[in-house]
PDB file of C-alpha atoms in Angstrom:
ATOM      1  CA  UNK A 559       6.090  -2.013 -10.216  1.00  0.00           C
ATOM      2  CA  UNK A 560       4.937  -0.202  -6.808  1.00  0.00           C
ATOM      3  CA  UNK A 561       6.908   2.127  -5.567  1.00  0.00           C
ATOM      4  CA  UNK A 562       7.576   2.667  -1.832  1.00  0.00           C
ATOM      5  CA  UNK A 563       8.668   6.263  -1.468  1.00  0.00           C
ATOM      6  CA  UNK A 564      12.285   6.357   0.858  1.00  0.00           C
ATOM      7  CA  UNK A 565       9.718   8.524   3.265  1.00  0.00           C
ATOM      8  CA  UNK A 566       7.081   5.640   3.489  1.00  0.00           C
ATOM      9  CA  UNK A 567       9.716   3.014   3.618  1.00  0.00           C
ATOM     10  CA  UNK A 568      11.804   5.067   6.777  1.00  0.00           C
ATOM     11  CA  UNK A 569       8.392   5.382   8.423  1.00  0.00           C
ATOM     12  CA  UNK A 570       7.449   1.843   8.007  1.00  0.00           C
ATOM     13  CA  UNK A 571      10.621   0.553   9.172  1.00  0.00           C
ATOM     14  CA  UNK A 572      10.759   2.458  12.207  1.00  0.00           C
ATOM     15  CA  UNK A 573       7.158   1.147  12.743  1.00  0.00           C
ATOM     16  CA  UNK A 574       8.231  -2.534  12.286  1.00  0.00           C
ATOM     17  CA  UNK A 575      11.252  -2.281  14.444  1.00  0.00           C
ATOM     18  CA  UNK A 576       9.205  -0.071  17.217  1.00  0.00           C
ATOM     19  CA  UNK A 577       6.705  -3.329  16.932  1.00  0.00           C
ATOM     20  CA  UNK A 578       9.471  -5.866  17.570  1.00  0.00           C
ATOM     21  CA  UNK A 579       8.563  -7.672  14.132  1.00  0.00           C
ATOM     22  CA  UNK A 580      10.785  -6.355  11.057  1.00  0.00           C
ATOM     23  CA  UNK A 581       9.843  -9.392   9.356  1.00  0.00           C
ATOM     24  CA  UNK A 582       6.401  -8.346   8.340  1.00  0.00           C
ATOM     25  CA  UNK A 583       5.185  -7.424   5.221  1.00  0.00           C
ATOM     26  CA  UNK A 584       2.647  -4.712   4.080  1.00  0.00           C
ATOM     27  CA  UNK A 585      -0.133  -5.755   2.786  1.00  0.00           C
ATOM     28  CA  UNK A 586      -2.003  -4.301  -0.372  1.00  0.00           C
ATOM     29  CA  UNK A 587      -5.564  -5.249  -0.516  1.00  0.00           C
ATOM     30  CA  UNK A 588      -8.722  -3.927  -1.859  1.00  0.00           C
ATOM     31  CA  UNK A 589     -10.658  -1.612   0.802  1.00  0.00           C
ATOM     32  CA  UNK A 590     -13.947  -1.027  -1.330  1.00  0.00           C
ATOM     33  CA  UNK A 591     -15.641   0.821  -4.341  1.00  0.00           C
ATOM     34  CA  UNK A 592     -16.043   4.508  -4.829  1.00  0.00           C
ATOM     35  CA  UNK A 593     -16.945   6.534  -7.943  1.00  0.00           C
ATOM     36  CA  UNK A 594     -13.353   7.212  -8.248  1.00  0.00           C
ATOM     37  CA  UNK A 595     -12.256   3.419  -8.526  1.00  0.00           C
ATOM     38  CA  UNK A 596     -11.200   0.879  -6.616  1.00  0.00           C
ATOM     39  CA  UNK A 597      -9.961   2.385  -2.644  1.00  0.00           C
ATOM     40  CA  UNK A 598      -6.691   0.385  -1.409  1.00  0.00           C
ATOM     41  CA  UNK A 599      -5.777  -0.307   2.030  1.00  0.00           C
ATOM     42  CA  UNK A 600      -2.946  -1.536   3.670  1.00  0.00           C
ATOM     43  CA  UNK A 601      -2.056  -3.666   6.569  1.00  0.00           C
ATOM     44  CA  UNK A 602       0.821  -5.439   7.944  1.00  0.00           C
ATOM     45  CA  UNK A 603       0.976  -9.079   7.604  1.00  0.00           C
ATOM     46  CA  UNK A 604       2.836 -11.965   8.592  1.00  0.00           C
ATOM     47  CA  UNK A 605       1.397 -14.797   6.375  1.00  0.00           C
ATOM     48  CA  UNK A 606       1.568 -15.378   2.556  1.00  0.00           C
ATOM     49  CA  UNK A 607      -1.074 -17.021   1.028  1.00  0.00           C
ATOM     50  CA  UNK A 608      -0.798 -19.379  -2.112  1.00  0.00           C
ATOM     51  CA  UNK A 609      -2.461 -17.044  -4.508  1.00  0.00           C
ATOM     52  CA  UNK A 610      -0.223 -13.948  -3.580  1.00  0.00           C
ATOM     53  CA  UNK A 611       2.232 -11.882  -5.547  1.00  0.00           C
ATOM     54  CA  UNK A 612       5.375 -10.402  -3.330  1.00  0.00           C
ATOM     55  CA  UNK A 613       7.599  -7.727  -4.328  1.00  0.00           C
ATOM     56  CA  UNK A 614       9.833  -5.929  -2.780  1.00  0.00           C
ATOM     57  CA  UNK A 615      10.681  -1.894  -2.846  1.00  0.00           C
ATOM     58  CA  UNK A 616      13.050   0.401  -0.940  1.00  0.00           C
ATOM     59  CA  UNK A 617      13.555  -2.696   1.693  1.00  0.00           C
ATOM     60  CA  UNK A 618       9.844  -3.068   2.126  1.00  0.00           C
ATOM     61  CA  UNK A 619       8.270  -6.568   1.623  1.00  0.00           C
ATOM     62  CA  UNK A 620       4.894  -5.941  -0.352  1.00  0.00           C
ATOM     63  CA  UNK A 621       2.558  -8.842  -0.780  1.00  0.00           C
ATOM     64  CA  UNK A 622      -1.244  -8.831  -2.372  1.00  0.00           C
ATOM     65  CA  UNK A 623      -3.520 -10.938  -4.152  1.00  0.00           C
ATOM     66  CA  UNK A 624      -2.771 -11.268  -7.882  1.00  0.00           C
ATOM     67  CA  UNK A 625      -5.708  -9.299  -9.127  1.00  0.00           C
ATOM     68  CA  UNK A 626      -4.986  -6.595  -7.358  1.00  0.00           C
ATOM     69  CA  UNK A 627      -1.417  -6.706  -8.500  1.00  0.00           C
ATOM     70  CA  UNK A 628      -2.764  -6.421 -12.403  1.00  0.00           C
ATOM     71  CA  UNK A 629      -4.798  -3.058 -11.841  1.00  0.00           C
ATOM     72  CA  UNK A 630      -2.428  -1.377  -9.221  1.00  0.00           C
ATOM     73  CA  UNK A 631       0.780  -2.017 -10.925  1.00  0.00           C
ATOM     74  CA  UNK A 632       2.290   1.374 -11.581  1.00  0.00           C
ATOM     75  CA  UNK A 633       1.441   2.550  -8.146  1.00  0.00           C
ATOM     76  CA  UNK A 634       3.118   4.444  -5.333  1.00  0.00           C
ATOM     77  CA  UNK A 635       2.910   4.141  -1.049  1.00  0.00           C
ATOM     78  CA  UNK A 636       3.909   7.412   0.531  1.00  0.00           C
ATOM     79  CA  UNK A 637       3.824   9.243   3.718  1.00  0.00           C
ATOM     80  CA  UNK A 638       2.692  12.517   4.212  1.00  0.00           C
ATOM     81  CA  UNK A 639       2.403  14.923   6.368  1.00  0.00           C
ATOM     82  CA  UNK A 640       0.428  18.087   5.803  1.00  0.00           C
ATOM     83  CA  UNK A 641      -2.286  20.495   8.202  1.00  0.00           C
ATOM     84  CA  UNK A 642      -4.799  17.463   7.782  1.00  0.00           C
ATOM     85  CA  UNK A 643      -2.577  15.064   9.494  1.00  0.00           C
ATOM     86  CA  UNK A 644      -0.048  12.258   8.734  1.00  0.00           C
ATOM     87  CA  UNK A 645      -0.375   9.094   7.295  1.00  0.00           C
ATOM     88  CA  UNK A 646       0.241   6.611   4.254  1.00  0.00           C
ATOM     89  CA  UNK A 647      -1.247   7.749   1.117  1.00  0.00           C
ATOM     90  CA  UNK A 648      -1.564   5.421  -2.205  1.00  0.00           C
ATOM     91  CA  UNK A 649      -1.581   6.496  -5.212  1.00  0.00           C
ATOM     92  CA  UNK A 650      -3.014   4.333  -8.074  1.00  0.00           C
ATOM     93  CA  UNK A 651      -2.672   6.326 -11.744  1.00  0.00           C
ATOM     94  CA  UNK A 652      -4.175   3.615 -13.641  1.00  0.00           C
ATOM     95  CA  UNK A 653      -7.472   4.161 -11.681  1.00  0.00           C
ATOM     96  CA  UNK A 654     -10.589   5.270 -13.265  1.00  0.00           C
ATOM     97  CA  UNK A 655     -11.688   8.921 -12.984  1.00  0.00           C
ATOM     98  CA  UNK A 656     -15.575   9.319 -12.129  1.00  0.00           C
ATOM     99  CA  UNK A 657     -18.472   7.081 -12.950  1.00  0.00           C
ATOM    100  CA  UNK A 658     -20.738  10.097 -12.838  1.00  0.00           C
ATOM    101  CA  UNK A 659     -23.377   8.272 -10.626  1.00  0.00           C
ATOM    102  CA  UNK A 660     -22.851  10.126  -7.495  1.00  0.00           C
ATOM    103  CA  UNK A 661     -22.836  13.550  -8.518  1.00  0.00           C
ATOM    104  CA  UNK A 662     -20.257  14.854  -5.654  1.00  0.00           C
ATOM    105  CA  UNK A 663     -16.969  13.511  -6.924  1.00  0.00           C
ATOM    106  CA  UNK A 664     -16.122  16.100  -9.383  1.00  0.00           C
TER     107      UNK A 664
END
């Protein structure tokens, strides 16, 4: 299941209720490809479509495609705050370490 961290879920739901619209949900979807795996992104979203998975964690609505459910399903969503900024930050364990092509990702 993914976890959203009681940080990430107080920050969203200040967000949604700042926004007027505490019914949305967030939105896991794929953002691209890097040598370190698959890069997830995350939006908030009103609609579910026919082909998508919905869970819910720490009073946050998640919803993504089913694919994406099967290789991100031990992750977190978190929010941190640190000297590079603040933000949401996903973590995915089950992704893949390095395909070695690039030669910076080490």
């Amino acid at each position: 299941m993914i976890e959203v961290t009681e940080k990430a879920a107080s920050e969203l739901k200040t967000l949604l209720e700042q926004e007027g619209k505490p019914e949305l949900s967030l939105r896991i979807f794929v953002a691209g490809v890097a040598c370190s795996g698959v890069q997830y992104g995350l939006a908030l979203d009103d609609e579910v479509k026919e082909d998508d998975v919905t869970l819910e964690s720490n009073g946050i609505k998640l919803v993504m495609a089913k694919d994406i459910e099967r290789s991100f399903s031990e992750g977190s969503i978190d929010y941190v705050e640190d000297e590079n900024g603040k933000g949401f930050l996903i973590r995915n364990p089950s992704a893949g370490g390095g395909c070695g092509t690039c030669g910076g990702c080490h």
